[in-house]
Coordinates of C-alpha atoms and ligand atoms in Angstrom, one line a residue:
X1 CA 9.0 59.1 161.1
X2 CA 12.5 59.7 161.6
X3 CA 14.8 58.6 164.6
X4 CA 17.5 61.2 164.7
X5 CA 20.7 60.6 166.4
X6 CA 23.4 63.3 165.9
X7 CA 26.5 62.0 166.0
X8 CA 30.3 63.4 166.4
X9 CA 33.2 61.6 164.7
X10 CA 36.0 63.0 167.1
X11 CA 39.0 62.4 164.8
X12 CA 42.1 63.0 167.1
X13 CA 45.8 64.2 165.4
X14 CA 49.0 62.6 167.0
X15 CA 49.3 61.8 170.7
X16 CA 53.0 62.2 171.5
X17 CA 54.9 59.4 173.6
X18 CA 55.3 61.8 176.4
X19 CA 51.8 63.5 176.3
X20 CA 50.2 62.8 179.5
X21 CA 46.3 61.1 180.1
X22 CA 45.4 64.6 181.6
X23 CA 46.7 66.3 178.2
X24 CA 44.9 63.9 176.1
X25 CA 41.7 64.3 178.2
X26 CA 42.0 68.3 177.6
X27 CA 41.5 67.4 174.0
X28 CA 38.8 64.8 174.6
X29 CA 36.9 67.6 176.8
X30 CA 37.3 69.9 173.8
X31 CA 35.9 67.7 171.3
X32 CA 32.9 66.7 173.8
X33 CA 32.4 71.0 174.1
X34 CA 32.6 71.2 170.1
X35 CA 30.2 68.1 169.8
X36 CA 27.6 69.8 172.3
X37 CA 27.9 73.0 170.3
X38 CA 26.6 71.2 167.0
X39 CA 23.7 69.6 168.7
X40 CA 25.4 66.0 169.1
X41 CA 24.0 63.0 171.2
X42 CA 26.9 61.1 170.6
X43 CA 30.8 61.7 170.4
X44 CA 32.9 58.9 168.8
X45 CA 36.5 58.9 169.8
X46 CA 39.2 56.7 168.2
X47 CA 40.7 53.4 169.0
X48 CA 43.4 53.6 172.1
X49 CA 42.5 57.2 172.3
X50 CA 44.2 57.8 175.5
X51 CA 48.2 57.4 174.8
X52 CA 50.0 57.2 171.8
X53 CA 50.1 54.1 169.6
X54 CA 52.3 52.1 171.7
X55 CA 52.4 48.5 169.9
X56 CA 54.9 50.5 167.6
X57 CA 57.5 50.0 170.0
X58 CA 59.0 46.2 171.5
X59 CA 59.1 46.2 175.0
X60 CA 60.4 43.6 177.2
X61 CA 59.6 44.4 180.6
X62 CA 55.6 44.0 181.4
X63 CA 55.7 46.9 183.3
X64 CA 56.8 49.3 180.4
X65 CA 53.8 47.8 178.7
X66 CA 51.2 48.0 181.2
X67 CA 51.9 51.5 181.8
X68 CA 49.7 52.3 178.4
X69 CA 47.0 50.3 180.0
X70 CA 43.8 51.2 182.3
X71 CA 43.0 49.2 185.2
X72 CA 39.9 51.3 186.1
X73 CA 37.1 52.6 184.1
X74 CA 36.5 55.3 184.9
X75 CA 39.9 55.7 186.5
X76 CA 41.3 58.7 188.3
X77 CA 42.3 60.8 185.1
X78 CA 39.3 59.8 182.7
X79 CA 36.6 60.4 185.6
X80 CA 37.2 64.0 184.5
X81 CA 35.5 62.9 180.7
X82 CA 32.7 61.0 182.2
X83 CA 31.7 63.9 184.2
X84 CA 32.2 66.6 181.6
X85 CA 30.0 64.3 179.5
X86 CA 27.3 63.7 181.7
X87 CA 27.2 67.3 182.3
X88 CA 27.0 68.2 178.7
X89 CA 24.5 65.3 178.3
X90 CA 26.5 63.5 175.8
X91 CA 26.9 59.5 175.3
X92 CA 30.3 58.8 173.9
X93 CA 32.5 55.8 172.9
X94 CA 35.8 55.5 174.0
X95 CA 38.8 53.3 172.7
X96 CA 41.4 52.3 175.2
X97 CA 43.8 49.6 176.5
X98 CA 42.2 47.5 179.3
X99 CA 44.0 45.8 181.9
X100 CA 42.0 43.6 184.0
X101 CA 41.4 40.9 186.3
X102 CA 39.6 38.2 185.1
X103 CA 39.5 34.2 185.3
X104 CA 42.1 34.5 187.9
X105 CA 44.6 36.0 185.6
X106 CA 45.8 39.5 184.4
X107 CA 44.4 40.3 180.8
X108 CA 45.1 43.0 178.4
X109 CA 42.6 43.8 175.6
X110 CA 42.2 46.5 172.9
X111 CA 38.8 47.8 174.3
X112 CA 36.0 50.5 173.3
X113 CA 33.0 51.2 175.6
X114 CA 29.9 53.0 175.1
X115 CA 28.8 55.4 177.6
X116 CA 25.1 56.5 177.7
X117 CA 24.1 60.1 178.8
X118 CA 24.0 59.4 182.2
X119 CA 27.4 58.2 182.4
X120 CA 27.1 54.7 182.6
X121 CA 28.7 52.1 180.5
X122 CA 26.2 50.4 178.4
X123 CA 28.2 48.4 176.0
X124 CA 32.0 47.0 175.9
X125 CA 33.6 45.4 173.0
X126 CA 37.0 43.9 173.3
X127 CA 39.0 43.7 169.7
X128 CA 38.6 40.5 167.8
X129 CA 40.8 40.9 164.9
X130 CA 44.5 41.5 166.3
X131 CA 46.7 42.6 163.6
X132 CA 50.7 42.6 163.2
X133 CA 52.7 40.2 164.9
X134 CA 53.7 39.0 168.2
X135 CA 57.6 38.7 168.1
X136 CA 60.2 41.4 167.8
X137 CA 60.8 42.1 164.1
X138 CA 63.6 44.5 164.0
X139 CA 63.8 44.7 160.2
X140 CA 60.5 47.0 160.3
X141 CA 60.8 50.6 160.3
X142 CA 58.4 50.4 163.5
X143 CA 56.5 47.5 165.0
X144 CA 53.1 46.5 164.8
X145 CA 52.8 44.4 168.5
X146 CA 49.0 44.0 168.8
X147 CA 49.5 40.2 168.8
X148 CA 51.7 40.4 171.6
X149 CA 50.3 43.1 173.7
X150 CA 46.7 42.1 173.4
X151 CA 44.4 38.7 173.6
X152 CA 41.8 38.5 171.0
X153 CA 38.6 39.8 172.5
X154 CA 36.3 37.6 174.3
X155 CA 32.8 39.4 174.1
X156 CA 31.9 38.6 170.5
X157 CA 30.3 41.2 168.3
X158 CA 27.5 42.2 170.8
X159 CA 24.8 45.1 169.9
X160 CA 23.6 47.5 172.5
X161 CA 20.0 49.4 172.8
X162 CA 20.9 53.1 173.1
X163 CA 19.7 56.5 172.4
X164 CA 16.6 54.7 170.5
X165 CA 18.5 52.6 168.4
X166 CA 20.4 49.7 168.2
X167 CA 24.5 50.3 168.4
X168 CA 27.8 47.9 167.9
X169 CA 31.3 48.4 168.1
X170 CA 34.6 47.0 166.3
X171 CA 38.2 48.3 166.3
X172 CA 40.4 49.3 163.3
X173 CA 41.4 45.9 161.9
X174 CA 37.9 44.5 162.7
X175 CA 36.6 46.9 159.8
X176 CA 38.5 45.1 157.0
X177 CA 36.5 42.1 157.9
X178 CA 32.7 41.1 156.6
X179 CA 32.2 38.8 159.3
X180 CA 32.3 41.9 161.4
X181 CA 29.8 43.5 160.4
X182 CA 27.5 40.6 159.4
X183 CA 27.1 39.4 163.0
X184 CA 25.9 42.7 164.1
X185 CA 23.5 43.0 161.1
X186 CA 22.3 39.7 162.1
X187 CA 21.3 41.3 165.6
X188 CA 19.6 44.1 163.5
X189 CA 22.4 47.2 164.1
X190 CA 21.7 50.3 163.1
X191 CA 24.9 51.9 163.9
X192 CA 28.3 50.7 164.0
X193 CA 30.9 53.0 165.8
X194 CA 34.5 52.2 165.2
X195 CA 38.1 54.0 166.0
X196 CA 41.2 53.3 164.0
X197 CA 45.1 53.6 164.0
X198 CA 46.0 52.7 160.4
X199 CA 49.8 53.4 159.5
X200 CA 50.3 54.6 155.9
X201 CA 53.2 52.1 155.4
X202 CA 52.5 48.4 156.0
X203 CA 56.0 46.8 156.1
X204 CA 55.3 43.4 155.1
X205 CA 53.4 44.5 151.9
X206 CA 54.7 48.2 150.6
X207 CA 52.8 47.8 147.4
X208 CA 49.3 48.5 149.3
X209 CA 50.4 51.7 150.8
X210 CA 49.0 54.0 147.9
X211 CA 45.6 52.5 148.5
X212 CA 45.2 52.7 152.3
X213 CA 42.6 55.6 152.0
X214 CA 40.6 53.8 149.4
X215 CA 40.9 50.4 151.6
X216 CA 39.5 52.4 154.4
X217 CA 36.6 54.0 152.7
X218 CA 36.0 50.7 150.7
X219 CA 35.5 48.4 153.7
X220 CA 33.6 51.0 155.8
X221 CA 30.5 51.8 152.9
X222 CA 30.4 47.9 151.9
X223 CA 29.9 47.1 155.6
X224 CA 27.3 50.0 156.0
X225 CA 25.4 48.8 153.1
X226 CA 25.8 45.2 152.7
X227 CA 24.3 45.4 156.2
X228 CA 22.1 48.2 156.3
X229 CA 23.4 50.2 158.9
X230 CA 25.4 53.5 159.6
X231 CA 29.0 53.3 160.2
X232 CA 31.1 55.8 161.8
X233 CA 34.8 55.4 161.4
X234 CA 37.0 57.9 163.4
X235 CA 40.7 57.9 162.8
X236 CA 43.8 58.9 165.1
X237 CA 45.7 60.3 162.3
X238 CA 48.8 62.3 161.0
X239 CA 52.4 61.6 161.9
X240 CA 53.0 60.3 165.5
X241 CA 56.5 59.7 166.6
X242 CA 57.3 59.6 163.2
X243 CA 55.1 57.3 162.0
X244 CA 52.4 58.7 159.3
X245 CA 48.5 57.1 159.8
X246 CA 45.8 57.9 157.5
X247 CA 42.9 60.1 158.7
X248 CA 39.8 60.1 156.6
X249 CA 37.3 59.9 159.5
X250 CA 33.7 59.5 158.2
X251 CA 30.1 59.0 158.8
X252 CA 28.6 56.7 156.5
X253 CA 25.0 55.8 155.6
X254 CA 23.0 52.6 155.1
X255 CA 23.2 53.4 151.3
X256 CA 26.9 53.4 151.9
X257 CA 27.3 57.0 151.0
X258 CA 30.0 59.1 153.1
X259 CA 27.9 62.2 154.4
X260 CA 30.5 63.7 156.3
X261 CA 34.5 63.3 156.3
X262 CA 37.3 65.1 158.0
X263 CA 39.4 67.6 155.9
X264 CA 42.8 67.5 158.2
X265 CA 45.0 65.0 159.9
X266 CA 44.3 66.9 163.3
X267 CA 41.8 67.0 166.0
X268 CA 38.8 67.7 164.2
X269 CA 34.9 66.9 164.7
X270 CA 32.5 66.3 161.8
X271 CA 28.9 65.7 162.7
X272 CA 25.8 64.6 160.9
X273 CA 22.3 64.2 161.8
X274 CA 21.7 60.3 161.4
X275 CA 18.4 58.9 160.7
X276 CA 18.3 55.5 162.0
X277 CA 14.9 54.9 160.5
X278 CA 17.1 55.1 157.0
X279 CA 18.3 51.2 157.9
X280 CA 14.7 50.0 157.4
X281 CA 14.0 50.3 153.6
X282 CA 17.4 48.2 153.1
X283 CA 16.6 45.9 155.9
X284 CA 13.1 45.4 154.4
X285 CA 14.2 44.6 150.8
X286 CA 17.3 43.8 149.2
X287 CA 19.0 42.7 152.6
X288 CA 15.7 41.4 154.3
X289 CA 18.4 38.6 155.5
X290 CA 15.4 36.3 156.7
X291 CA 14.1 36.1 153.2
X292 CA 17.3 36.1 151.1
X293 CA 20.2 34.8 153.0
X294 CA 21.1 30.7 152.3
X295 CA 23.0 30.0 155.3
X296 CA 23.0 26.3 154.4
X297 CA 25.4 27.1 151.8
X298 CA 28.0 29.2 153.9
X299 CA 29.5 26.2 156.0
X300 CA 32.9 27.4 155.0
X301 CA 32.7 30.8 156.7
X302 CA 32.7 29.2 160.1
X303 CA 34.2 26.0 159.2
X304 CA 37.5 26.7 158.4
X305 CA 40.0 29.7 159.2
X306 CA 41.9 29.6 156.1
X307 CA 41.8 28.4 152.6
X308 CA 41.3 24.9 152.1
X309 CA 41.5 22.5 148.9
X310 CA 38.2 22.3 146.7
X311 CA 37.7 18.6 148.2
X312 CA 38.3 19.6 151.7
X313 CA 35.7 22.4 151.0
X314 CA 33.2 20.0 149.6
X315 CA 33.5 18.0 152.5
X316 CA 33.1 20.5 154.9
X317 CA 30.1 22.2 152.9
X318 CA 28.4 18.7 152.6
X319 CA 28.4 18.3 156.6
X320 CA 27.4 22.0 156.8
X321 CA 24.1 21.4 154.7
X322 CA 23.5 18.0 155.9
X323 CA 23.2 19.5 159.8
X324 CA 21.2 22.5 158.3
X325 CA 18.7 20.1 156.9
X326 CA 18.6 17.7 159.7
X327 CA 17.9 20.9 161.7
X328 CA 14.7 21.6 159.3
X329 CA 15.9 25.3 159.3
Ligands
CDT401 N1 45.3 49.3 164.8 C1 45.1 48.7 163.8 O1 44.4 47.6 163.7 N2 45.8 49.0 162.6 C2 45.8 48.0 161.5 C3 47.0 47.8 160.7 C4 47.2 47.3 159.8 S1 48.7 46.8 159.4 C5 49.3 45.5 160.6 C6 45.0 48.3 160.3 O2 44.2 47.4 159.6 O3 44.2 49.4 159.9

């Protein structure tokens, strides 16, 4: 038995500040057509696919920020992308900046959607781990103002049944956190779709710069293996508005093995026929969570945000263990 989903990782090269949505969508449509030519079921685009990575600039006027956001999805420009994918019979995952009226106020999220082959939005994720800073820090060569321009996502790490399998999504910095994959792993995820914009240079810790490519592969391969899932990581790479970002888009199997990887920092589509049934032997053996996890001992994972003293840890863990035992779990 095999459940094959042929997936295309549609890496993007740089998007210039002056590039219009329509110009970008031309590039996305070219990716869709190439995906179709290769027999893909699903094409995965990066984080904030429709524009340049605008959090690198400090803006004071909200109108200057909002112009990077989409208030409709599909909207007047993105409808062409939905129509093309539907005509080609392709599902796709798109990252974009979402502006929405919710709970009586205007909200801004860094969002990803999963669109099925009929053009319907079947899954939505809003980025939870927002990196960078909230205030203007002029000493940096470039800003990373995600903490200023977005709120943390409010939808959790949900999974979605589509294409005969179980899909999850996360966005860029989320991929560095084991909790991201585990929460989806605990819902039986079989393929995690993610996009990223990762500058080579990290101003607060330049000593990490040489390891950016290694860290990218390391976290995605670990997330895949430890949760018995495929991971599809897709970059917007290359030098955009003077800022170099890593590429290295890849498709990773549940064994933690990269089965396809981009060779350039430009628009480049890689693809792989992924058998979702390859997850099963890991889910049934070494990572049979229901048999092998010991959650009574994981109180600190949700009991604290940061590092605590050993004494505080003992107290949190003891309370957690007592609750777990009282529940008879
Ligand atoms: N887009 C994004 O999340 N980028 C971050 C950069 C971290 S440095 C502020 C990342 O984790 O790749």
